[in-house]
Amino acid sequence: MALFHKKSARRSPQRPQHKLSRQEKKAAKKQAKLDRKRKHWKMPYAPYKNPVDVKYFFIMPILFIVAALCFCTSLGWHFHNVAVYKRHVMESAMPRGSELPLWGGTEKGKLTLGRTMLSKDGKTLAVEIKYDDDAHQDLSSFGKRYGLRLVRLQSQNFHPQMSYGLFGTDGSGVLTIHSKDGFQNQAFVVMLMDRGHLVSSEDLSSGAQTTADDSSIDDSVTAQLSDAESNSNNSNGSQDQNQRKKLPPIYYMRLNAVDAPHAKRNWSNDREVVEDLFIKQNLAKLRKQRAQQRRVLKQAKLSKREYEERLKENPQDTTAQDSLSSTQSAIDNANQNVQRIDAKYDRLVKASIKPDILQPKQTHYKTYPVGDLNQFNGTDQN
């Protein structure tokens, strides 16, 4: 048995417990190769890692493009707004009911811009100028005694025919502007100058100048307009205003004919202009006022009947007594108002308006082209 065991040991040497397969050998060889490469390329410090802020570096081009687009958009919007503003300034006009500002001189009553209307063909503009009591007292009632001046933009090719007259000695002034080429959507300014034919007793006693020389007025206005453009931000502003105050009253109106309503005919004389501009409108206004007063009168009579019936039932009703007295006063006032309105209405209807009712008119004017109308912004310059 001992011999057998020795022989067996000699023929079967000791082997490892686990034998590697081919796949395992291949994987081990590959792993050893990778380990050698890692050992060869091993750095003496830790691997580089991108900081968190680096991500903004990659979006910087996008942010730059967005900022450039925003800048271009805002710049374009700015120029658009400037163009719109300039166009608005060129087109803006004084609304109806505006008090005419003074460009020079001292105020002698208030003038108010009334209704504006275009003829059927759109070539003639009529403008109503309303006078208050002080203006009727201190300003001339004849259009011939006024001076006219047209202030327009230098870019405007605008050379109309212009005239100014008054409807009676206590009525409104009427400015007519005829342009054979019609009107563009641009504003223009008309200056209305009273030459000082009327003066008060105080002016006479103080020796004030009663009339003004046309050439001196024109020269002064021309010089003042030139100074207003060249020295608008100059310290000479107060000096210019003092010089303006020495002139006769110069009112101005800023007009644009585009938005004016059209008449149903082309005017051939002053009567047609006056009828369409304010006579028909005044008649309609009087009819409305008369209807309102008649409604008040009707309600007052119904109230009076109610209070009378109360007093029949109770003669001691003090409330009914007081109300009846006040109601009777309201009835009397309403009757007087209706009579007054009827008289005005009948007078306008039956009035014989002459074809040349606005005579004597001023038909001459001078033109002054300017680069900017902002100085005529509708505020008092004094």
XYZ file of N, CA and C in Angstrom, residues 160-316:
471
model
N -52.041 130.569 -49.495
C -53.490 130.716 -49.682
C -53.909 132.174 -49.839
N -55.198 132.359 -50.123
C -55.832 133.667 -50.045
C -56.538 133.743 -48.690
N -56.359 134.862 -48.003
C -56.862 134.945 -46.639
C -57.564 136.277 -46.432
N -58.647 136.269 -45.652
C -59.376 137.500 -45.342
C -59.967 137.380 -43.951
N -60.233 138.549 -43.354
C -60.815 138.591 -42.012
C -61.829 139.728 -41.932
N -63.033 139.392 -41.463
C -64.080 140.383 -41.268
C -64.913 140.029 -40.054
N -65.792 140.942 -39.629
C -66.629 140.716 -38.460
C -68.102 140.749 -38.848
N -68.881 139.895 -38.187
C -70.318 139.793 -38.430
C -71.024 140.829 -37.566
N -71.213 142.024 -38.137
C -71.796 143.111 -37.365
C -70.778 143.716 -36.425
N -71.206 144.733 -35.700
C -70.302 145.411 -34.770
C -70.214 144.731 -33.411
N -71.110 143.788 -33.153
C -71.089 143.093 -31.865
C -71.118 141.579 -32.045
N -70.732 141.113 -33.226
C -70.752 139.684 -33.492
C -69.361 139.078 -33.499
N -69.255 137.912 -34.096
C -67.999 137.176 -34.141
C -67.179 137.578 -35.363
N -65.882 137.365 -35.266
C -65.015 137.534 -36.411
C -64.991 136.266 -37.235
N -64.768 136.405 -38.530
C -64.737 135.261 -39.447
C -63.456 135.341 -40.268
N -62.619 134.335 -40.130
C -61.391 134.210 -40.903
C -61.623 133.175 -41.995
N -61.390 133.552 -43.247
C -61.538 132.618 -44.364
C -60.180 132.433 -45.022
N -59.841 131.180 -45.293
C -58.565 130.820 -45.907
C -58.874 129.921 -47.099
N -58.501 130.373 -48.278
C -58.772 129.610 -49.502
C -57.446 129.142 -50.105
N -57.339 127.845 -50.321
C -56.161 127.247 -50.949
C -56.624 126.468 -52.169
N -56.149 126.846 -53.326
C -56.604 126.188 -54.552
C -56.177 124.724 -54.625
N -55.129 124.359 -53.891
C -54.659 122.969 -53.863
C -55.171 122.200 -52.651
N -56.055 122.790 -51.872
C -56.546 122.132 -50.667
C -55.562 122.286 -49.515
N -55.797 121.533 -48.471
C -54.994 121.635 -47.254
C -54.321 120.305 -46.954
N -53.048 120.375 -46.600
C -52.333 119.193 -46.142
C -52.610 118.974 -44.656
N -52.240 117.789 -44.188
C -52.419 117.473 -42.772
C -51.251 118.049 -41.974
N -51.136 119.368 -42.006
C -50.102 120.086 -41.274
C -50.705 121.346 -40.672
N -50.220 121.682 -39.500
C -50.725 122.871 -38.819
C -50.052 124.127 -39.363
N -50.729 125.230 -39.206
C -50.168 126.533 -39.528
C -50.746 127.525 -38.527
N -50.143 128.679 -38.436
C -50.517 129.678 -37.437
C -50.937 130.959 -38.142
N -52.037 131.528 -37.693
C -52.499 132.826 -38.176
C -52.454 133.798 -37.007
N -51.744 134.884 -37.202
C -51.642 135.927 -36.173
C -52.614 137.045 -36.518
N -53.360 137.484 -35.517
C -54.383 138.517 -35.674
C -53.958 139.727 -34.835
N -53.668 140.836 -35.521
C -53.112 142.010 -34.840
C -54.092 143.177 -34.909
N -54.482 143.669 -33.748
C -55.261 144.906 -33.704
C -54.279 146.071 -33.686
N -54.476 147.010 -34.597
C -53.499 148.086 -34.752
C -53.679 149.216 -33.746
N -54.615 149.083 -32.835
C -54.727 150.075 -31.770
C -55.542 151.281 -32.131
N -56.609 151.085 -32.915
C -57.469 152.222 -33.260
C -58.358 152.628 -32.076
N -58.651 151.688 -31.187
C -59.470 152.001 -30.019
C -58.580 152.059 -28.786
N -58.764 153.113 -27.993
C -58.018 153.246 -26.736
C -59.000 153.669 -25.656
N -58.665 153.352 -24.428
C -59.513 153.731 -23.309
C -59.250 155.177 -22.918
N -60.125 155.687 -22.063
C -59.942 157.065 -21.591
C -58.658 157.198 -20.792
N -58.263 156.124 -20.092
C -57.015 156.171 -19.334
C -55.827 156.288 -20.270
N -55.872 155.541 -21.400
C -54.781 155.644 -22.361
C -54.707 157.038 -22.968
N -55.873 157.640 -23.234
C -55.887 158.976 -23.805
C -55.315 159.997 -22.836
N -55.672 159.848 -21.558
C -55.179 160.798 -20.563
C -53.682 160.642 -20.314
N -53.190 159.424 -20.510
C -51.757 159.190 -20.290
C -50.929 159.422 -21.541
N -51.600 159.731 -22.659
C -50.861 160.020 -23.882
C -50.374 158.780 -24.586
N -51.085 157.660 -24.433
C -50.658 156.421 -25.071
C -50.832 156.517 -26.570
N -50.002 155.755 -27.295
C -50.075 155.752 -28.745
C -51.394 155.128 -29.190
N -52.108 155.795 -30.092
C -53.418 155.309 -30.513
C -53.344 154.360 -31.689
N -52.427 154.576 -32.590
C -52.292 153.697 -33.747
C -50.845 153.276 -33.896
N -50.655 152.220 -34.645
C -49.311 151.701 -34.860
C -49.033 151.659 -36.350
N -47.807 151.947 -36.718
C -47.406 151.927 -38.111
C -47.252 150.483 -38.582
N -47.842 150.174 -39.755
C -47.819 148.798 -40.247
C -46.406 148.288 -40.459
N -45.565 149.107 -41.050
C -44.204 148.650 -41.339
C -43.421 148.376 -40.066
N -43.619 149.217 -39.051
C -42.909 148.995 -37.792
C -43.396 147.724 -37.102
N -44.718 147.466 -37.180
C -45.248 146.231 -36.606
C -44.658 145.023 -37.308
N -44.668 145.064 -38.654
C -44.156 143.936 -39.414
C -42.678 143.703 -39.150
N -41.906 144.779 -39.094
C -40.476 144.637 -38.822
C -40.241 144.059 -37.437
N -41.022 144.515 -36.473
C -40.850 144.023 -35.112
C -41.232 142.548 -35.001
N -42.359 142.184 -35.637
C -42.791 140.796 -35.581
C -41.781 139.888 -36.263
N -41.266 140.317 -37.417
C -40.260 139.530 -38.128
C -39.017 139.333 -37.275
N -38.576 140.410 -36.646
C -37.388 140.313 -35.795
C -37.642 139.419 -34.594
N -38.825 139.539 -33.998
C -39.137 138.730 -32.823
C -39.230 137.254 -33.180
N -39.809 136.944 -34.322
C -39.887 135.542 -34.746
C -38.498 134.977 -35.007
N -37.630 135.787 -35.602
C -36.259 135.333 -35.849
C -35.529 135.096 -34.542
N -35.688 136.010 -33.602
C -35.032 135.844 -32.302
C -35.589 134.657 -31.541
N -36.881 134.405 -31.681
C -37.487 133.283 -30.958
C -36.903 131.962 -31.418
N -36.517 131.876 -32.705
C -35.937 130.630 -33.204
C -34.457 130.514 -32.877
N -33.727 131.611 -32.988
C -32.282 131.554 -32.779
C -31.891 131.643 -31.317
N -32.721 132.303 -30.499
C -32.382 132.500 -29.087
C -33.446 131.945 -28.170
N -33.997 130.782 -28.526
C -35.073 130.213 -27.717
C -34.598 129.855 -26.328
N -33.312 129.491 -26.194
C -32.771 129.124 -24.884
C -31.750 130.154 -24.404
N -31.873 131.369 -24.905
C -30.919 132.408 -24.593
C -31.425 133.259 -23.437
N -30.522 133.956 -22.805
C -30.906 134.831 -21.698
C -31.635 136.071 -22.180
N -31.710 136.270 -23.498
C -32.413 137.440 -24.025
C -33.917 137.236 -24.043
N -34.403 136.102 -23.515
C -35.828 135.821 -23.565
C -36.666 136.880 -22.888
N -36.259 137.327 -21.701
C -37.027 138.345 -20.992
C -37.006 139.670 -21.737
N -35.877 139.981 -22.368
C -35.794 141.220 -23.147
C -36.727 141.156 -24.351
N -36.798 139.984 -25.001
C -37.700 139.825 -26.143
C -39.153 139.995 -25.712
N -39.498 139.441 -24.565
C -40.872 139.571 -24.085
C -41.207 141.026 -23.774
N -40.263 141.757 -23.245
C -40.517 143.177 -22.979
C -40.753 143.941 -24.279
N -40.017 143.556 -25.328
C -40.230 144.196 -26.619
C -41.575 143.815 -27.212
N -41.988 142.591 -26.979
C -43.294 142.158 -27.487
C -44.429 142.944 -26.834
N -44.289 143.226 -25.557
C -45.358 143.931 -24.841
C -45.578 145.338 -25.376
N -44.577 145.891 -26.054
C -44.722 147.227 -26.613
C -45.549 147.221 -27.896
N -45.802 146.036 -28.452
C -46.575 145.932 -29.688
C -48.068 146.024 -29.392
N -48.882 146.274 -30.404
C -50.343 146.182 -30.227
C -50.727 144.740 -29.906
N -51.941 144.491 -29.426
C -52.346 143.107 -29.110
C -52.238 142.203 -30.342
N -51.484 141.129 -30.203
C -51.303 140.168 -31.297
C -51.767 138.799 -30.782
N -52.931 138.379 -31.216
C -53.456 137.066 -30.872
C -53.068 136.088 -31.978
N -52.994 134.825 -31.626
C -52.703 133.846 -32.675
C -53.529 132.590 -32.464
N -53.769 131.909 -33.566
C -54.499 130.637 -33.555
C -53.728 129.627 -34.377
N -53.632 128.424 -33.853
C -52.932 127.339 -34.553
C -53.997 126.416 -35.145
N -54.004 126.269 -36.474
C -55.092 125.615 -37.187
C -54.588 124.428 -37.995
N -55.494 123.488 -38.219
C -55.286 122.384 -39.152
C -56.650 122.058 -39.745
N -56.763 122.184 -41.060
C -58.076 122.084 -41.712
C -58.545 120.647 -41.914
N -57.681 119.679 -41.681
C -58.022 118.299 -42.047
C -59.219 117.774 -41.263
N -59.283 118.067 -39.980
C -60.346 117.516 -39.133
C -61.613 118.362 -39.118
N -61.645 119.468 -39.849
C -62.831 120.333 -39.854
C -63.966 119.661 -40.627
N -65.202 119.799 -40.155
C -66.340 119.218 -40.895
C -66.577 119.960 -42.205
N -67.158 119.258 -43.155
C -67.412 119.831 -44.477
C -68.835 120.381 -44.548
N -68.961 121.512 -45.228
C -70.280 122.057 -45.523
C -70.879 121.319 -46.719
N -72.141 121.582 -46.983
C -72.832 120.913 -48.088
C -72.791 121.716 -49.374
N -72.015 122.809 -49.370
C -71.915 123.639 -50.564
C -70.576 124.358 -50.564
N -70.244 124.879 -51.744
C -69.079 125.741 -51.885
C -69.540 127.189 -51.767
N -68.920 127.944 -50.887
C -69.395 129.286 -50.578
C -69.039 130.269 -51.695
N -70.020 131.085 -52.043
C -69.801 132.106 -53.075
C -69.838 133.520 -52.511
N -70.278 133.684 -51.247
C -70.306 135.009 -50.636
C -70.263 134.871 -49.120
N -70.203 136.024 -48.447
C -70.094 136.031 -46.983
C -71.342 135.477 -46.310
N -72.496 135.708 -46.885
C -73.742 135.244 -46.269
C -73.750 133.724 -46.132
N -73.324 133.016 -47.178
C -73.306 131.553 -47.125
C -72.298 131.058 -46.092
N -71.180 131.744 -46.000
C -70.167 131.355 -45.001
C -70.726 131.509 -43.594
N -71.341 132.660 -43.318
C -71.876 132.934 -41.986
C -73.006 131.972 -41.639
N -73.881 131.694 -42.614
C -75.001 130.791 -42.355
C -74.507 129.393 -41.979
N -73.554 128.867 -42.738
C -73.069 127.511 -42.460
C -72.163 127.452 -41.242
N -71.443 128.543 -40.973
C -70.463 128.512 -39.887
C -71.108 128.600 -38.521
N -72.078 129.548 -38.352
C -72.665 129.646 -37.011
C -74.141 130.032 -36.971
N -74.722 130.546 -38.041
C -76.144 130.900 -37.970
C -77.001 129.653 -37.798
N -76.806 128.660 -38.655
C -77.600 127.425 -38.547
C -77.352 126.734 -37.221
N -76.110 126.763 -36.783
C -75.782 126.127 -35.498
C -76.428 126.881 -34.342
N -76.429 128.202 -34.420
C -77.059 128.991 -33.361
C -78.564 128.764 -33.323
N -79.177 128.625 -34.500
C -80.613 128.338 -34.538
C -80.912 126.987 -33.888
N -80.091 125.990 -34.206
C -80.285 124.673 -33.587
C -80.078 124.740 -32.074
N -79.109 125.529 -31.647
C -78.857 125.690 -30.210
C -80.039 126.374 -29.530
N -80.593 127.391 -30.183
C -81.752 128.085 -29.613
C -82.967 127.166 -29.550
N -83.166 126.336 -30.560
C -84.285 125.387 -30.516
C -84.122 124.412 -29.358
N -82.917 123.981 -29.124
C -82.661 123.059 -28.007
C -82.929 123.755 -26.668
N -82.465 124.998 -26.542
C -82.690 125.739 -25.295
C -84.178 125.996 -25.078
N -84.893 126.325 -26.148
C -86.327 126.585 -26.019
C -87.066 125.330 -25.592
N -86.701 124.178 -26.176
C -87.348 122.922 -25.781
C -87.068 122.599 -24.320
N -85.861 122.875 -23.878
C -85.522 122.614 -22.472
C -86.327 123.510 -21.540
N -86.447 124.789 -21.871
C -87.206 125.715 -21.032
C -88.696 125.352 -21.020
N -89.201 124.859 -22.122
C -90.598 124.452 -22.158
C -90.838 123.214 -21.304
N -89.855 122.310 -21.256
C -89.983 121.155 -20.356
C -89.974 121.599 -18.904
N -89.103 122.551 -18.592
C -89.069 123.094 -17.227
C -90.398 123.748 -16.887
N -90.943 124.493 -17.831
C -92.221 125.169 -17.611
C -93.349 124.166 -17.392
N -93.340 123.088 -18.158
C -94.375 122.061 -18.006
C -94.301 121.404 -16.637
N -93.081 121.039 -16.213
C -92.913 120.416 -14.907
C -93.299 121.372 -13.785
N -92.959 122.647 -13.953
C -93.306 123.630 -12.919
C -94.819 123.793 -12.807
N -95.540 123.777 -13.929
C -96.997 123.898 -13.889
C -97.641 122.686 -13.229
N -97.098 121.482 -13.490
C -97.611 120.280 -12.829
C -97.385 120.352 -11.326
N -96.219 120.851 -10.928
C -95.929 120.985 -9.499
C -96.859 122.019 -8.862
N -97.110 123.102 -9.574
C -97.998 124.131 -9.052
C -99.403 123.576 -8.832
N -99.892 122.766 -9.769
C -101.218 122.154 -9.615
C -101.260 121.248 -8.387
N -100.183 120.488 -8.172
C -100.115 119.595 -7.010
C -100.212 120.391 -5.710
N -99.437 121.482 -5.608
C -99.438 122.267 -4.373
C -100.779 122.974 -4.157
N -101.424 123.398 -5.237
C -102.737 124.028 -5.104
C -103.766 123.028 -4.580
N -103.689 121.790 -5.059
C -104.614 120.771 -4.571
C -104.360 120.452 -3.099
N -103.094 120.484 -2.707
C -102.785 120.247 -1.296
C -103.403 121.342 -0.422
N -103.278 122.581 -0.882
C -103.812 123.686 -0.092
C -105.337 123.652 -0.022
N -105.994 123.113 -1.033
C -107.434 122.959 -0.961
C -107.819 121.988 0.130
N -107.041 120.919 0.248
C -107.323 119.929 1.286
C -106.914 120.437 2.653
N -105.788 121.148 2.695
C -105.281 121.612 3.986
C -104.682 123.000 3.808
N -105.483 124.059 4.030
C -104.984 125.428 3.844
C -103.835 125.790 4.779
N -103.611 125.001 5.829
C -102.556 125.294 6.789
C -101.238 124.593 6.441
